[in-house]
Coordinates of C-alpha atoms and ligand atoms in Angstrom, one line a residue:
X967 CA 87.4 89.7 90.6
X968 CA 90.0 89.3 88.0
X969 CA 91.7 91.9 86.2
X970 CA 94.0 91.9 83.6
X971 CA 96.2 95.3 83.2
X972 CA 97.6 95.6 79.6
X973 CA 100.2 98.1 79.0
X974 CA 103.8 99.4 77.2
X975 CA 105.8 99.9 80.6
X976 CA 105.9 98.4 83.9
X977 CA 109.0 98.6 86.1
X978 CA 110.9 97.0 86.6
X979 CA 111.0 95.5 83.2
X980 CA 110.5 98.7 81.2
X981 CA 110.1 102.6 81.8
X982 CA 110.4 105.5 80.5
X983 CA 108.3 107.9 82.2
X984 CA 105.8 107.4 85.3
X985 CA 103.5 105.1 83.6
X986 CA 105.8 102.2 84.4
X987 CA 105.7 103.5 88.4
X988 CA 102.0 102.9 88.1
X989 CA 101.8 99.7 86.4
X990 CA 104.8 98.4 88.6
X991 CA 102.8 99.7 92.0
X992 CA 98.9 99.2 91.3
X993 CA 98.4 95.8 90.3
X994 CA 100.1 94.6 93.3
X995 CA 98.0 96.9 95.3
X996 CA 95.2 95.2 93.8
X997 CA 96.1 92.0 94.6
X998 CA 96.6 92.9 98.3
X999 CA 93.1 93.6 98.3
X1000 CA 92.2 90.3 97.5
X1001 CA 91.8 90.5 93.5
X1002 CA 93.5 88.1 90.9
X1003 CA 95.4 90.4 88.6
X1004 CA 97.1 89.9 85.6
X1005 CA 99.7 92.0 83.8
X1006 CA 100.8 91.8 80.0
X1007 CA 103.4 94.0 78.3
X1008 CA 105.2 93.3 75.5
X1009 CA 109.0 91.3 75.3
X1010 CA 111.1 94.2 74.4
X1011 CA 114.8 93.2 74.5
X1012 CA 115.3 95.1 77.8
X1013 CA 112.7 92.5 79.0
X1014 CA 114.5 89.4 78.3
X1015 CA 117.4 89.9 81.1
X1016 CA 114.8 89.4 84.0
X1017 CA 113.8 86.1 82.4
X1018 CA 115.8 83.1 84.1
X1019 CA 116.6 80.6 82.2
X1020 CA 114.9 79.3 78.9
X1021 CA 111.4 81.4 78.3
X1022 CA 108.3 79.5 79.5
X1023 CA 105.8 79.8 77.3
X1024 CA 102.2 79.9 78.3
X1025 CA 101.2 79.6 74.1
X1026 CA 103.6 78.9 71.5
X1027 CA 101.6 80.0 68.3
X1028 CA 99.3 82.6 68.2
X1029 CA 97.9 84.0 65.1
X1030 CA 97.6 87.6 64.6
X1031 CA 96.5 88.4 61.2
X1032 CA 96.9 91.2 59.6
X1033 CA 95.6 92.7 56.1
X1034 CA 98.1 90.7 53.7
X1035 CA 100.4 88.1 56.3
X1036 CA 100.1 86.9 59.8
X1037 CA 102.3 87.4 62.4
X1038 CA 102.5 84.7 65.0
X1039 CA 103.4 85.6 68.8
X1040 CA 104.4 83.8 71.8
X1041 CA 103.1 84.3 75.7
X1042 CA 106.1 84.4 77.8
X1043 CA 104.9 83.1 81.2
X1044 CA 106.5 85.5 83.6
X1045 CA 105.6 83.9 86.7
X1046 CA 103.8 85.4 89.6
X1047 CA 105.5 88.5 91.6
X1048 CA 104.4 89.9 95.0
X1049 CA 100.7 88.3 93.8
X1050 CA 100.5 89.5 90.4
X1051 CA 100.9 87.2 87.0
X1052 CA 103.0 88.4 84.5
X1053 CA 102.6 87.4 80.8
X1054 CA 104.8 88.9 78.2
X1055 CA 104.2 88.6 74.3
X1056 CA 106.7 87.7 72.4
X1057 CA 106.6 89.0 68.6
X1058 CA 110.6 89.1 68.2
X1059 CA 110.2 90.9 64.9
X1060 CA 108.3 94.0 66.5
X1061 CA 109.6 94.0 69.9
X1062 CA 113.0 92.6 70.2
X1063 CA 114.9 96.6 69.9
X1064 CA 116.6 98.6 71.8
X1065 CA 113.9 101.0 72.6
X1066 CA 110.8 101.0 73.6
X1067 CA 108.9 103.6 71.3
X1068 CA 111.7 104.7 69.0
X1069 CA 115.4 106.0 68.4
X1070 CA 116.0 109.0 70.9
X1071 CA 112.8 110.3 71.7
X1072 CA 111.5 109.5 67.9
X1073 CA 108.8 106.8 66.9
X1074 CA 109.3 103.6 65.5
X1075 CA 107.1 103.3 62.1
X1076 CA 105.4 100.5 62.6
X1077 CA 104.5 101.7 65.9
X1078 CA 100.9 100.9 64.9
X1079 CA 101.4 97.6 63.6
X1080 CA 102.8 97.4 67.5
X1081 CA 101.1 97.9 69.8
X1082 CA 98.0 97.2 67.0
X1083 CA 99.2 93.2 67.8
X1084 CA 100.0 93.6 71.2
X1085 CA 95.8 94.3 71.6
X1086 CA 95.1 91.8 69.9
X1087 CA 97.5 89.4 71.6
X1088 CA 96.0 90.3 74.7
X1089 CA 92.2 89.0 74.1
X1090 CA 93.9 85.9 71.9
X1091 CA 95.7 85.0 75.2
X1092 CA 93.1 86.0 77.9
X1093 CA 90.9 83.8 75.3
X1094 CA 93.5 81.3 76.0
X1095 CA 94.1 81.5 79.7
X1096 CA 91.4 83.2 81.3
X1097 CA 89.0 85.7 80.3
X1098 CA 88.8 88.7 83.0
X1099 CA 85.8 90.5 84.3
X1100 CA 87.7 93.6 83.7
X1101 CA 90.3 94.9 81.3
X1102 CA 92.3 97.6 82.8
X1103 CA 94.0 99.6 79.7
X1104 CA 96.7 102.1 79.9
X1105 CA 97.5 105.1 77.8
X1106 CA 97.0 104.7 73.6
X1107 CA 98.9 101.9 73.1
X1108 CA 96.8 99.8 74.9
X1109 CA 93.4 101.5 73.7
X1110 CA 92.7 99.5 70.8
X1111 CA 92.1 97.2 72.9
X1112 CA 88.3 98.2 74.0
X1113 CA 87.9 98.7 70.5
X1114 CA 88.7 95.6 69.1
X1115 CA 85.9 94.3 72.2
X1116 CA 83.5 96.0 71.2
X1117 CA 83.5 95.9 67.3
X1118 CA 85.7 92.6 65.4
X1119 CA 85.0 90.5 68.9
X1120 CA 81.9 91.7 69.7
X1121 CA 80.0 88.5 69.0
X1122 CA 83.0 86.2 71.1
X1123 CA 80.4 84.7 73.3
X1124 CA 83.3 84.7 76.4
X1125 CA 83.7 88.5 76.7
X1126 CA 80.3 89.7 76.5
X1127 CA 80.4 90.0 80.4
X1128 CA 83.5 91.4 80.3
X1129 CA 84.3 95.3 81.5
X1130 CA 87.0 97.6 79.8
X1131 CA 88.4 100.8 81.5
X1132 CA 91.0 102.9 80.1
X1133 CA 93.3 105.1 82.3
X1134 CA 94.9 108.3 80.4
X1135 CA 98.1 109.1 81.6
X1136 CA 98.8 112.0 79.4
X1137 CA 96.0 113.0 76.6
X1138 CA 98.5 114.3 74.2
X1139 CA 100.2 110.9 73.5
X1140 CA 97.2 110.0 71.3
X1141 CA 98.9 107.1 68.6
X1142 CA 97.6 108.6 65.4
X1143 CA 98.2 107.0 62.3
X1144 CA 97.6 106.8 58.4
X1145 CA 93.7 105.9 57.3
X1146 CA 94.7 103.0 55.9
X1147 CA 95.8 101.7 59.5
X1148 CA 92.0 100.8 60.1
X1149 CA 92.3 98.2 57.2
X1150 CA 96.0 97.1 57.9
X1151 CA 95.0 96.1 61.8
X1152 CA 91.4 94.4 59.9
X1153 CA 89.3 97.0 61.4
X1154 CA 85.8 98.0 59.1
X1155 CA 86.3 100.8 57.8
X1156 CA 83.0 101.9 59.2
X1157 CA 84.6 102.9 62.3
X1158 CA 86.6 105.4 60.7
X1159 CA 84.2 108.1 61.6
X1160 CA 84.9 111.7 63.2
X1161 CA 82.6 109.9 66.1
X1162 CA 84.5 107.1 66.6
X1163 CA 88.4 106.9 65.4
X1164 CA 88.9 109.3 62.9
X1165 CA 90.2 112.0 64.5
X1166 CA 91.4 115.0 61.5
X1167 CA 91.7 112.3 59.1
X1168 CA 94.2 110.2 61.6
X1169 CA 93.3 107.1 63.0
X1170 CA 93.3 107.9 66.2
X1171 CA 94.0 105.1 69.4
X1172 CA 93.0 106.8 72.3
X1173 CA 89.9 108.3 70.5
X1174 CA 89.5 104.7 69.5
X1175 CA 89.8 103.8 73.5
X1176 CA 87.7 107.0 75.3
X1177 CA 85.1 105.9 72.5
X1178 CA 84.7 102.5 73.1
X1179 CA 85.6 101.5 77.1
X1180 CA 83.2 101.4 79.9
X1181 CA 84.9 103.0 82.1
X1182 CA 87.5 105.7 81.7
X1183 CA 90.5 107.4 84.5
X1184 CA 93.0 109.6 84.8
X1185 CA 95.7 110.1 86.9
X1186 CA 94.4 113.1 89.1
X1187 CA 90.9 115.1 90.2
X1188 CA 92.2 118.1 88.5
X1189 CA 93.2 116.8 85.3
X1190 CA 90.0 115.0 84.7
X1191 CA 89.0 118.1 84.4
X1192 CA 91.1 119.8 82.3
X1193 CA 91.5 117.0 79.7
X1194 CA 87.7 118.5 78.8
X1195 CA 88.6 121.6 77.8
X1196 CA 89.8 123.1 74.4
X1197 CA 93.7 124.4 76.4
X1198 CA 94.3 120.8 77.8
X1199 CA 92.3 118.2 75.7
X1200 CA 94.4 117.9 72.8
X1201 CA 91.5 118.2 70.7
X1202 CA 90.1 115.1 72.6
X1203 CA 88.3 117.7 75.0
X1204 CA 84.7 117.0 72.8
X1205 CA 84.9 113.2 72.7
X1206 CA 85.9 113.4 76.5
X1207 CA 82.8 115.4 77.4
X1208 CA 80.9 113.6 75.7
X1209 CA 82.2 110.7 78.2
X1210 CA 82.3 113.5 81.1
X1211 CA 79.7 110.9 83.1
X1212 CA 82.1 108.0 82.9
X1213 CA 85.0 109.7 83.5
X1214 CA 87.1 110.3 87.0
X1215 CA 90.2 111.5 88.3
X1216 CA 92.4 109.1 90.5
X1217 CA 95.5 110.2 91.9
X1218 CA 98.6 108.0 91.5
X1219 CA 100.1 106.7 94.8
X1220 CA 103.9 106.2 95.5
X1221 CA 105.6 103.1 96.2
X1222 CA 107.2 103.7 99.6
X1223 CA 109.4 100.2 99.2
X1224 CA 111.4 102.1 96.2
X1225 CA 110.4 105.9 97.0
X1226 CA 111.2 106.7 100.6
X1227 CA 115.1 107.6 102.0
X1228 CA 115.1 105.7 105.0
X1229 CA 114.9 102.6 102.7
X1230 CA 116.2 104.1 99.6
X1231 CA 119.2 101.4 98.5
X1232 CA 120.4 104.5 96.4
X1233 CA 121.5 107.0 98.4
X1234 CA 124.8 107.5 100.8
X1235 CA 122.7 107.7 104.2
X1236 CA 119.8 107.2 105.0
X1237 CA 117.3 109.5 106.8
X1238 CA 113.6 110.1 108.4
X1239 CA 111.7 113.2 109.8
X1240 CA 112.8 112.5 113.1
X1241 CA 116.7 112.3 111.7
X1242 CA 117.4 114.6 109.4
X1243 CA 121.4 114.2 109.4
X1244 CA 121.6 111.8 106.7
X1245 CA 119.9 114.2 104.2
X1246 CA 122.9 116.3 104.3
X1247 CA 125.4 113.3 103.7
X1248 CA 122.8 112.3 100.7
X1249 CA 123.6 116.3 99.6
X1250 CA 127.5 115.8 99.3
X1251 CA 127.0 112.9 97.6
X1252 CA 124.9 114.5 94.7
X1253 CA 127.3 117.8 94.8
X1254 CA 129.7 114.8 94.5
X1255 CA 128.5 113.4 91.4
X1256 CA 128.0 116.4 89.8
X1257 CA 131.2 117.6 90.3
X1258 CA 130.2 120.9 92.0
X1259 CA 131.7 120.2 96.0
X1260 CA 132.7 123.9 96.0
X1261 CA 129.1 124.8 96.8
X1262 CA 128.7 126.1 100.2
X1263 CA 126.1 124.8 103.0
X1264 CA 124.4 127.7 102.7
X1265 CA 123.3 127.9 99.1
X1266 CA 119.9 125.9 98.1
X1267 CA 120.5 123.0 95.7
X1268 CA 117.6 122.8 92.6
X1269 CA 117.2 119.8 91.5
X1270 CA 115.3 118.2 88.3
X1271 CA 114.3 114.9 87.2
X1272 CA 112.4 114.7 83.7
X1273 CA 111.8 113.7 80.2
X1274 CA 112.8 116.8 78.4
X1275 CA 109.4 117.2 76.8
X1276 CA 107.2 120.2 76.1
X1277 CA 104.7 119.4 78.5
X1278 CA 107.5 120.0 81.3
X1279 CA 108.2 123.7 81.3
X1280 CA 111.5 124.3 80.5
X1281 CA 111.0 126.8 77.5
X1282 CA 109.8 128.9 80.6
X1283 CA 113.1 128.3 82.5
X1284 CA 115.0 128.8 79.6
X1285 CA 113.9 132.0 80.0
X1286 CA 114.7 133.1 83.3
X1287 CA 117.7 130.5 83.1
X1288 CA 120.7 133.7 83.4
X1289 CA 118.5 135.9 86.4
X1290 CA 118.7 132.6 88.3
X1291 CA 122.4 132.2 87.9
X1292 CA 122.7 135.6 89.6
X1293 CA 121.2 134.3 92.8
X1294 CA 123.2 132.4 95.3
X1295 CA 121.7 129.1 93.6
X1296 CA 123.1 125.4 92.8
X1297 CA 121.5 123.4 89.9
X1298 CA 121.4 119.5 89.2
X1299 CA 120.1 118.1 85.9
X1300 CA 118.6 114.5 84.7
X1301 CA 117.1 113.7 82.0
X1302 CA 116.8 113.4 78.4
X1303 CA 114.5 113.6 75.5
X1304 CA 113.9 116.4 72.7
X1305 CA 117.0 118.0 71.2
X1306 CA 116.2 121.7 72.1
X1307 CA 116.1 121.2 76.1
X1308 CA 119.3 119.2 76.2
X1309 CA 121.1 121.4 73.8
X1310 CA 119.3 124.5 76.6
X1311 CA 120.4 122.1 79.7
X1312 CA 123.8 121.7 78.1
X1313 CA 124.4 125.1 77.2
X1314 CA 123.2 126.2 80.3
X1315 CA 125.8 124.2 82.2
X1316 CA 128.5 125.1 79.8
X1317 CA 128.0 128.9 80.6
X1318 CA 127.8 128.2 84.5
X1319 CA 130.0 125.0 85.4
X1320 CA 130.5 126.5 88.8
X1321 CA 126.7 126.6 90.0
X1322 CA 125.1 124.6 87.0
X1323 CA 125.4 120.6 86.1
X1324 CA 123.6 118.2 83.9
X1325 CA 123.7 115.0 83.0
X1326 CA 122.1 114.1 79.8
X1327 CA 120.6 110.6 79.7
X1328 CA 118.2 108.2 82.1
X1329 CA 119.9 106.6 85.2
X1330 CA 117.4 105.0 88.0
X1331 CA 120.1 105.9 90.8
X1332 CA 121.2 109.5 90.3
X1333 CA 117.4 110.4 89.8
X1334 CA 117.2 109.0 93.5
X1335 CA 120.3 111.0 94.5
X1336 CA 118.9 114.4 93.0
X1337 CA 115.3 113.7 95.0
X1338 CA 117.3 113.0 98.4
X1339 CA 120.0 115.7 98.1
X1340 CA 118.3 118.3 96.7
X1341 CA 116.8 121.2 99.0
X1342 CA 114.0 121.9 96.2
X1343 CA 112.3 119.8 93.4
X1344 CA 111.6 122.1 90.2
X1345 CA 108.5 121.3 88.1
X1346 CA 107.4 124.1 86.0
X1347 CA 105.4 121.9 83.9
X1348 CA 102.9 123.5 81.5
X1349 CA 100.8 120.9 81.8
X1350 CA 100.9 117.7 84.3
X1351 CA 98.5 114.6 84.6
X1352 CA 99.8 113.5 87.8
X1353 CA 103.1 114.1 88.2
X1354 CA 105.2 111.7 90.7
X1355 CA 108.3 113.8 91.2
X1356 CA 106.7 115.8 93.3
X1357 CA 104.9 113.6 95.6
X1358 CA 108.7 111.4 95.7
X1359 CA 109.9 115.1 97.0
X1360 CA 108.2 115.3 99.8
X1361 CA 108.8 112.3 100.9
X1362 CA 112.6 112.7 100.8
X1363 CA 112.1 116.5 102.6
X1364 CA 112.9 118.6 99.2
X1365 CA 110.9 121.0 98.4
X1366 CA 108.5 121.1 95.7
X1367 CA 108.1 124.7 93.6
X1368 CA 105.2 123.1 91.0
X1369 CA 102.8 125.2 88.6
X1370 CA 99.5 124.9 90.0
X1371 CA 98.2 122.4 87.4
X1372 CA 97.0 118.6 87.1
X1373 CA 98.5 116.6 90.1
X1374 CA 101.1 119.1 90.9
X1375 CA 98.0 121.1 91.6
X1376 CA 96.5 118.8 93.4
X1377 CA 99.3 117.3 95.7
X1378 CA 101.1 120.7 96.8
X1379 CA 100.2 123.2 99.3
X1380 CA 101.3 126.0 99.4
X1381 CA 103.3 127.3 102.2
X1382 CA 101.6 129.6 104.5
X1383 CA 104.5 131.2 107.1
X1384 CA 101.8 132.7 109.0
X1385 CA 100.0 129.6 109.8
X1386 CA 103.5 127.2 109.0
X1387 CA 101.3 124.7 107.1
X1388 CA 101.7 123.8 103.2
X1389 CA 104.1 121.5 101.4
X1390 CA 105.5 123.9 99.2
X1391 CA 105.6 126.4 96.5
X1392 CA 103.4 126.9 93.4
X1393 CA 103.0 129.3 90.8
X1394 CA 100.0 130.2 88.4
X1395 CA 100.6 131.4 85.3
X1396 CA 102.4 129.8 82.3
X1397 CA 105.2 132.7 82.4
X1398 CA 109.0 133.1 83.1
X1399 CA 108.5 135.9 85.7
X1400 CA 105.5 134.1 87.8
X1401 CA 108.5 131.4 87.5
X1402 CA 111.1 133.5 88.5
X1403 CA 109.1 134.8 91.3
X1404 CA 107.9 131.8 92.7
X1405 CA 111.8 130.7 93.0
X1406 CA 112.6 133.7 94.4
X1407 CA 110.1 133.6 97.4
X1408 CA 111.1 129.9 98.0
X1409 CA 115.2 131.0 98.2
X1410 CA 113.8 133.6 100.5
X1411 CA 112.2 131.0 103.2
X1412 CA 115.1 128.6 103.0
X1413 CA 117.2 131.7 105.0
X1414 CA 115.1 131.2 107.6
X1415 CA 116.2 127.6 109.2
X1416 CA 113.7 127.0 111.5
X1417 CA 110.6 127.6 108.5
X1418 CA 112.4 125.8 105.6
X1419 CA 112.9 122.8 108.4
X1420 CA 109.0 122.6 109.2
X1421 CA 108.2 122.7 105.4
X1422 CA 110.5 120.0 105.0
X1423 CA 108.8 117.9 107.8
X1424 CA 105.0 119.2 106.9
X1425 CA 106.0 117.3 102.9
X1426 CA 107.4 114.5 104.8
X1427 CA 104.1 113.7 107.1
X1428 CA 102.5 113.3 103.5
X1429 CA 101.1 110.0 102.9
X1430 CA 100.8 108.9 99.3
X1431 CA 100.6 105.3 99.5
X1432 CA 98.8 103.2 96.8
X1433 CA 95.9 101.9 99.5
X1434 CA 93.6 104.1 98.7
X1435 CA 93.7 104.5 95.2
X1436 CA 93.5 100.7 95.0
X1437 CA 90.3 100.9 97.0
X1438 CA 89.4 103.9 94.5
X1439 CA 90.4 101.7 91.2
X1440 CA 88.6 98.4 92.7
X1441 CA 85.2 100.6 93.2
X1442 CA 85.7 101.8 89.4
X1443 CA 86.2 98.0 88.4
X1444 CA 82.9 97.2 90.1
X1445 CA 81.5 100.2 88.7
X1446 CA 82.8 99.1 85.3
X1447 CA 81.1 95.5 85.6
X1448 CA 78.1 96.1 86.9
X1449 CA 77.7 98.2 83.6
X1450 CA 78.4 95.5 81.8
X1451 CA 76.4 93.6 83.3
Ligands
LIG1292 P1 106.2 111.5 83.2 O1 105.6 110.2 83.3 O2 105.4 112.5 82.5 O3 107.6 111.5 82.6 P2 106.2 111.5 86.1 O4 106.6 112.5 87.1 O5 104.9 110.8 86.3 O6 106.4 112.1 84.7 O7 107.2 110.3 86.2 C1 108.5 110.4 85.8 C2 109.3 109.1 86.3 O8 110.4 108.9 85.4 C3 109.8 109.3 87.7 O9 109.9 108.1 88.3 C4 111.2 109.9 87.4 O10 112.1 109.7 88.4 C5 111.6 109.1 86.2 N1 112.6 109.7 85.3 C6 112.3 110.7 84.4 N2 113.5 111.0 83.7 C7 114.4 110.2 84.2 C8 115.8 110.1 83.9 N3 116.4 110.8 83.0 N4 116.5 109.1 84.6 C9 115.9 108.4 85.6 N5 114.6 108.5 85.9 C10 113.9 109.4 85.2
LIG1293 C1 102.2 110.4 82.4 C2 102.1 111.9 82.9 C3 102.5 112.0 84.4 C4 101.9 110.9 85.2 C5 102.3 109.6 84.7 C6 101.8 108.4 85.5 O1 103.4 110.1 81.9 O2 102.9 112.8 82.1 O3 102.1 113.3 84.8 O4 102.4 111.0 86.6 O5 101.8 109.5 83.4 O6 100.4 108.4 85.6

């Protein structure tokens, strides 16, 4: 089969969140199995440094037309990496910024005009190039594509065998826009119904893309389900059980060539289950960088990775921020994103230099420091599709303490001392105290040496490799075709 994966992020050209893990991991998964696959993203300027030499372009001039101009975009011929071809599109005027959704955590405002042209550059070039049995779309800013399938190109002779599945990554990302943004992107307006885009008056692109693909994912069992009701759906939940038949969970794998610390070209030492000596080199290292080597042996290092969103949980911790302090804890911070969390994580650290330490901003090495030198992995999210954090934990033996929801739900276990089996530590409730609690039994296992060191090795048996949801993804694929068929 051939597939061709559109999307906004892909490591290791772009990422902001675990969206780009996936696109970077999956496609090349695919491939292994035996499946042409093609990726396109846009050229954002952070793109351009991984292109040697000159561009090579696979099209020079493609028209997108819009309601009053055209734009015309270029296919960058990325070459072929580990098996997969890469094709970026090239609209200078819309992509060539520093970011790639907006100034700090804000949106662009022609974010619809955006990734509105990157859809449509997609079927123009797969027109072009080669037409695939199946798309494969990620998150809203690929959605319109399925929509612009199955409605402007529906009578394009060369896709009418062709599949469409959309993968939601987080259901409250949704791209909504103006009314009028039907007409600018040369939509009828006849699709601007409540059962089809319109979503509150908002043109809505993931509506637009659960409406119209064949197939639909998500990134875990447990979040399939929850996207379909009224506390997690975003107000999608009706439109996705409407789809309920056509939708299923898939759990993200890890890639073990970047995620695993007996590899891991980021940390001091390296280490396995069967060697544990180096994880306590990689924990100087990241007391080192946060300036905070006056914490002794004995105290339990917390570590956290994250976009500093809503969806993650720290309004909660906020909370119980001070009670924590009191224990006998250490605290690393990365991340960045909406004002009120870094001011919290600043603040925080301000009041506590001693036991508390932040670093504001996105930095691909020190989040691989935090995961190895950590001794637990905090992720109090309200709300989490999949999650990767956690499942990057227990690979490097730090401890997960999740809330029992999405993929956090579904890839921790929690620890049992009778029996000496689970992976970790998860809490219930969307509340401070449960919180609070949760920590508190966790602090009170890693006394005990000999328990916190089989947790430690029961996370690190895991296995979260990308085999088997590739085998799961290329079943949906045939499922999708034979649809179409
Ligand atoms: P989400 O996609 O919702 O942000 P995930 O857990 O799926 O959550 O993936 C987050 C990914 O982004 C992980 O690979 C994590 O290490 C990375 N990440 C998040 N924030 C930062 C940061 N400030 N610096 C470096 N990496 C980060
Ligand atoms: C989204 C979700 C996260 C998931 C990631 C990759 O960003 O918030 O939970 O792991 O996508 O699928």
């Amino acid at each position: 089969m051939h597939i061709v994966f559109a999307a906004s992020e892909c490591v290791p050209f772009a990422k902001t969140g675990g969206l780009a893990d996936v696109v970077g991991a999956l496609p090349r998964e695919v491939a292994k199995l035996g499946h042409d696959v093609t990726v396109y993203l846009p050229l954002y300027a952070r793109v351009r440094p991984f292109l040697e030499g000159e561009p090579k372009y696979a099209a020079r001039s493609i028209t997108i037309p819009f309601r009053y101009y055209n734009r015309f975009i270029g296919i960058v011929d990325g070459g072929k990496r580990d098996g997969v071809q890469f094709y970026f599109v090239d609209c200078p005027e819309l992509f060539d910024r520093p970011e790639l959704y907006g100034p700090a955590g804000g949106e662009y405002s022609d974010n619809a005009e955006r990734f509105g042209l990157f859809c449509r550059a997609v079927l123009e070039a797969a027109k072009l190039l080669e037409v695939p049995e199946v798309f494969h779309v990620h998150d809203w800013q690929a959605a319109l594509i399925p929509v612009y399938l199955r409605t402007v190109y529906a009578a394009d002779p060369v896709f009418h065998g062709t599949a469409v599945m959309l993968t939601i990554h987080n259901a409250a990302y949704q791209g909504k826009f103006p009314p009028q943004t039907t007409e600018q992107l040369l939509f009828p307006w006849d699709i601007f119904t409540m059962d089809r885009m319109e979503q509150y008056d908002r043109f809505n692109f993931l509506k637009g893309g659960i409406v119209f693909s064949d197939m639909l994912t998500t990134v875990s069992r447990r979040y399939a389900e929850e996207i379909q009701t009224s506390e997690f759906g975003e107000q999608l939940e009706g439109v996705l059980r409407n789809r309920s038949a056509d939708l299923c969970g898939i759990l993200n794998g890890v890639d073990y060539a970047r995620w695993d610390p007996s590899v891991d070209k980021n940390l001091a030492a390296h280490y396995t289950p069967g060697n544990l000596a180096g994880k306590k080199t990689c924990r100087a290292d990241l007391l080192h960088a946060f300036g905070l080597e006056s914490i002794e042996d004995a105290t339990p290092v917390i570590g956290i990775v994250s976009r500093f969103a809503t969806q993650k949980g720290f309004d909660i911790l906020s909370r119980i921020a001070d009670d924590l302090v009191r224990r006998d804890v250490a605290v690393t911070v990365l991340g960045s994103g909406e004002p009120i969390y870094e001011n919290f994580f600043r603040e925080w650290a301000f009041r506590h230099p001693d036991k508390v330490a932040v670093r504001i901003g996105y930095d691909e090495a020190l989040s691989h420091k935090i995961e190895a030198g950590a001794d637990v992995f905090l992720m109090p999210s309200r709300y989490e599709p999949c999650g990767l954090n956690q499942i990057y934990s227990l690979k490097y033996g730090t401890v997960p303490i999740v809330r029992a929801t999405g993929g956090l739900d579904d890839t921790i276990e929690e620890w049992d001392a009778g029996k000496q089996t689970g992976t970790g530590f998860k809490f219930y409730g969307y509340d401070p105290q449960a919180l609070l609690t949760e920590i508190d039994q966790a602090l009170k296992v890693f006394e005990d040496k000999a328990a916190w060191e089989r947790l430690m090795r029961n996370g690190m048996a895991q296995n979260y490799d990308w085999a088997e949801p590739a085998r799961e993804y290329v079943k949906a694929y045939e499922e999708a075709a034979r649809r179409r068929a």
